[in-house]
Amino acid sequence: MQYLAFRLSTDPCNLIIFTQTSNPLDAVGFSTSVTKLTTSFPNTTNDGCSAGGSYVGGNPTGKIALVRRGTCLFYTKGRNAQNAGAHIVVIYNNVAGNLTASINGTPPITVPVVSISASDGVRISNAVDASPTSLPTLTVLNVTYNC
């Protein structure tokens, strides 16, 4: 089967399969830094629920914003990250397993928003924390996965 996936620079042999939530992701081969709010941790319940805030490594413009699922709408999380300048928004689950996030709202979100599992989100979050001055990169891949 064909999947879209991320390859994390700190762990290039382990792919992160993601669920496309919105907007065609015609970004195969796109590679950029991943960042998150400085107040974001694997137990944060309101990650991305408020506009503004500071991001690890500074301005999120053109980067991939990692946001944890929590107490507000997926639309709010996506919209706030988009308005901060993120090129792609990655929402990770706050419980074990995968999620499918609906980001319908007005005005519509125009950047790709994808979702990943809790364990993959924590792995990326830890990579950002481990290297805040030299952020890890995520590369978008189109992969064939046989299991």
C-alpha atoms as a printed R data frame, in Angstrom:
    type eleno elety resid chain resno       x      y      z
1   ATOM     1    CA   MET     A     1   0.000  0.000  0.000
2   ATOM     2    CA   GLN     A     2   1.066  3.579 -0.598
3   ATOM     3    CA   TYR     A     3   1.269  5.889  2.406
4   ATOM     4    CA   LEU     A     4   2.403  9.389  3.131
5   ATOM     5    CA   ALA     A     5   4.935  9.419  5.937
6   ATOM     6    CA   PHE     A     6   7.441 11.573  7.758
7   ATOM     7    CA   ARG     A     7  11.070 10.672  8.225
8   ATOM     8    CA   LEU     A     8  12.475 12.245 11.393
9   ATOM     9    CA   SER     A     9  16.086 13.382 11.001
10  ATOM    10    CA   THR     A    10  17.060 12.017 14.405
11  ATOM    11    CA   ASP     A    11  15.693  8.559 13.547
12  ATOM    12    CA   PRO     A    12  15.882  8.153  9.744
13  ATOM    13    CA   CYS     A    13  15.176  4.422  9.737
14  ATOM    14    CA   ASN     A    14  11.830  4.653 11.499
15  ATOM    15    CA   LEU     A    15   8.999  6.149  9.445
16  ATOM    16    CA   ILE     A    16   5.969  7.894 10.921
17  ATOM    17    CA   ILE     A    17   2.837  7.120  8.899
18  ATOM    18    CA   PHE     A    18   0.305  9.919  9.082
19  ATOM    19    CA   THR     A    19  -3.363 10.389  8.352
20  ATOM    20    CA   GLN     A    20  -4.127 13.203  5.966
21  ATOM    21    CA   THR     A    21  -6.749 15.331  7.651
22  ATOM    22    CA   SER     A    22  -7.160 18.254  5.298
23  ATOM    23    CA   ASN     A    23  -5.873 19.828  2.126
24  ATOM    24    CA   PRO     A    24  -4.063 17.758 -0.478
25  ATOM    25    CA   LEU     A    25  -0.515 17.310  0.711
26  ATOM    26    CA   ASP     A    26   1.367 17.766 -2.537
27  ATOM    27    CA   ALA     A    27   4.561 18.135 -0.597
28  ATOM    28    CA   VAL     A    28   6.315 14.811 -1.173
29  ATOM    29    CA   GLY     A    29   9.985 15.567 -0.730
30  ATOM    30    CA   PHE     A    30   9.268 18.667  1.366
31  ATOM    31    CA   SER     A    31  11.649 18.859  4.304
32  ATOM    32    CA   THR     A    32  11.756 21.456  7.046
33  ATOM    33    CA   SER     A    33  12.281 21.946 10.754
34  ATOM    34    CA   VAL     A    34   9.657 20.836 13.219
35  ATOM    35    CA   THR     A    35   8.818 23.038 16.183
36  ATOM    36    CA   LYS     A    36   6.265 23.270 18.970
37  ATOM    37    CA   LEU     A    37   5.055 25.772 21.525
38  ATOM    38    CA   THR     A    38   7.512 26.243 24.377
39  ATOM    39    CA   THR     A    39   4.650 25.380 26.756
40  ATOM    40    CA   SER     A    40   3.968 22.073 24.978
41  ATOM    41    CA   PHE     A    41   4.774 18.815 26.735
42  ATOM    42    CA   PRO     A    42   3.413 15.259 26.322
43  ATOM    43    CA   ASN     A    43   0.944 15.921 29.170
44  ATOM    44    CA   THR     A    44  -0.238 19.424 28.126
45  ATOM    45    CA   THR     A    45  -4.036 19.541 27.824
46  ATOM    46    CA   ASN     A    46  -4.502 22.944 26.162
47  ATOM    47    CA   ASP     A    47  -1.710 22.844 23.576
48  ATOM    48    CA   GLY     A    48  -2.458 25.245 20.709
49  ATOM    49    CA   CYS     A    49  -5.772 26.417 22.164
50  ATOM    50    CA   SER     A    50  -4.758 30.077 22.360
51  ATOM    51    CA   ALA     A    51  -3.431 32.342 19.638
52  ATOM    52    CA   GLY     A    52   0.149 33.479 19.987
53  ATOM    53    CA   GLY     A    53   2.760 32.001 22.248
54  ATOM    54    CA   SER     A    54   6.422 31.374 21.658
55  ATOM    55    CA   TYR     A    55   7.809 28.433 19.733
56  ATOM    56    CA   VAL     A    56  10.949 26.386 20.346
57  ATOM    57    CA   GLY     A    57  13.633 27.773 18.044
58  ATOM    58    CA   GLY     A    58  11.749 31.044 17.470
59  ATOM    59    CA   ASN     A    59   9.351 31.909 14.680
60  ATOM    60    CA   PRO     A    60   7.373 28.906 13.296
61  ATOM    61    CA   THR     A    61   7.039 30.469  9.825
62  ATOM    62    CA   GLY     A    62   7.675 27.850  7.148
63  ATOM    63    CA   LYS     A    63   8.121 25.085  9.707
64  ATOM    64    CA   ILE     A    64   6.053 22.093 10.755
65  ATOM    65    CA   ALA     A    65   4.140 22.818 13.974
66  ATOM    66    CA   LEU     A    66   3.631 19.873 16.335
67  ATOM    67    CA   VAL     A    67   0.483 20.215 18.471
68  ATOM    68    CA   ARG     A    68  -0.901 17.777 21.051
69  ATOM    69    CA   ARG     A    69  -4.580 16.838 21.074
70  ATOM    70    CA   GLY     A    70  -6.409 18.245 24.089
71  ATOM    71    CA   THR     A    71  -9.234 20.413 25.327
72  ATOM    72    CA   CYS     A    72 -10.060 22.601 22.309
73  ATOM    73    CA   LEU     A    73 -11.213 21.889 18.759
74  ATOM    74    CA   PHE     A    74  -8.802 20.541 16.164
75  ATOM    75    CA   TYR     A    75  -9.856 23.515 14.042
76  ATOM    76    CA   THR     A    76  -8.641 25.917 16.752
77  ATOM    77    CA   LYS     A    77  -5.279 24.156 16.996
78  ATOM    78    CA   GLY     A    78  -4.804 24.138 13.231
79  ATOM    79    CA   ARG     A    79  -5.939 27.724 12.758
80  ATOM    80    CA   ASN     A    80  -3.675 29.061 15.515
81  ATOM    81    CA   ALA     A    81  -0.623 27.243 14.126
82  ATOM    82    CA   GLN     A    82  -1.439 28.402 10.587
83  ATOM    83    CA   ASN     A    83  -1.830 32.007 11.768
84  ATOM    84    CA   ALA     A    84   1.551 31.752 13.500
85  ATOM    85    CA   GLY     A    85   3.061 30.873 10.111
86  ATOM    86    CA   ALA     A    86   3.345 27.075 10.183
87  ATOM    87    CA   HIS     A    87   3.631 25.413  6.767
88  ATOM    88    CA   ILE     A    88   2.179 22.089  7.992
89  ATOM    89    CA   VAL     A    89   0.373 21.279 11.254
90  ATOM    90    CA   VAL     A    90   0.834 17.872 12.884
91  ATOM    91    CA   ILE     A    91  -1.649 16.991 15.624
92  ATOM    92    CA   TYR     A    92  -0.690 14.029 17.791
93  ATOM    93    CA   ASN     A    93  -3.049 11.987 19.896
94  ATOM    94    CA   ASN     A    94  -3.193 12.358 23.671
95  ATOM    95    CA   VAL     A    95  -4.061  8.688 24.211
96  ATOM    96    CA   ALA     A    96  -2.666  5.487 22.724
97  ATOM    97    CA   GLY     A    97  -3.431  4.910 19.071
98  ATOM    98    CA   ASN     A    98  -4.187  6.992 16.032
99  ATOM    99    CA   LEU     A    99  -6.802  9.669 15.499
100 ATOM   100    CA   THR     A   100  -8.680 11.238 12.633
101 ATOM   101    CA   ALA     A   101  -9.169 14.930 13.242
102 ATOM   102    CA   SER     A   102 -11.903 17.039 11.675
103 ATOM   103    CA   ILE     A   103 -10.809 20.625 11.161
104 ATOM   104    CA   ASN     A   104 -13.910 22.058  9.525
105 ATOM   105    CA   GLY     A   105 -14.500 25.693 10.330
106 ATOM   106    CA   THR     A   106 -14.775 29.214  8.986
107 ATOM   107    CA   PRO     A   107 -12.566 30.603  7.689
108 ATOM   108    CA   PRO     A   108 -11.080 27.378  6.337
109 ATOM   109    CA   ILE     A   109  -7.575 26.276  7.212
110 ATOM   110    CA   THR     A   110  -5.405 26.431  4.100
111 ATOM   111    CA   VAL     A   111  -2.276 24.567  5.237
112 ATOM   112    CA   PRO     A   112  -2.104 20.781  5.442
113 ATOM   113    CA   VAL     A   113  -3.120 19.375  8.824
114 ATOM   114    CA   VAL     A   114  -2.236 15.749  9.527
115 ATOM   115    CA   SER     A   115  -2.538 13.492 12.545
116 ATOM   116    CA   ILE     A   116  -0.211 10.926 14.084
117 ATOM   117    CA   SER     A   117  -0.238  8.547 17.041
118 ATOM   118    CA   ALA     A   118   0.547  9.557 20.597
119 ATOM   119    CA   SER     A   119   3.787  7.567 20.646
120 ATOM   120    CA   ASP     A   120   5.058  9.150 17.419
121 ATOM   121    CA   GLY     A   121   4.083 12.599 18.693
122 ATOM   122    CA   VAL     A   122   5.986 12.098 21.927
123 ATOM   123    CA   ARG     A   123   9.009 10.884 19.949
124 ATOM   124    CA   ILE     A   124   9.005 14.037 17.803
125 ATOM   125    CA   SER     A   125   8.350 16.247 20.845
126 ATOM   126    CA   ASN     A   126  11.336 14.695 22.636
127 ATOM   127    CA   ALA     A   127  13.529 15.253 19.557
128 ATOM   128    CA   VAL     A   128  12.574 18.951 19.543
129 ATOM   129    CA   ASP     A   129  13.337 19.221 23.275
130 ATOM   130    CA   ALA     A   130  16.693 17.500 22.809
131 ATOM   131    CA   SER     A   131  17.827 19.946 20.135
132 ATOM   132    CA   PRO     A   132  16.075 23.319 20.563
133 ATOM   133    CA   THR     A   133  18.793 25.340 18.835
134 ATOM   134    CA   SER     A   134  19.158 22.931 15.909
135 ATOM   135    CA   LEU     A   135  15.604 21.685 15.381
136 ATOM   136    CA   PRO     A   136  15.097 18.217 13.895
137 ATOM   137    CA   THR     A   137  13.613 17.989 10.418
138 ATOM   138    CA   LEU     A   138  10.661 16.067  9.082
139 ATOM   139    CA   THR     A   139  10.711 15.010  5.449
140 ATOM   140    CA   VAL     A   140   7.461 14.101  3.666
141 ATOM   141    CA   LEU     A   141   7.723 10.788  1.825
142 ATOM   142    CA   ASN     A   142   5.492  8.694 -0.376
143 ATOM   143    CA   VAL     A   143   6.304  5.148  0.724
144 ATOM   144    CA   THR     A   144   5.227  1.615 -0.016
145 ATOM   145    CA   TYR     A   145   4.620 -0.354  3.136
146 ATOM   146    CA   ASN     A   146   4.136 -4.109  3.080
147 ATOM   147    CA   CYS     A   147   3.296 -6.000  6.239
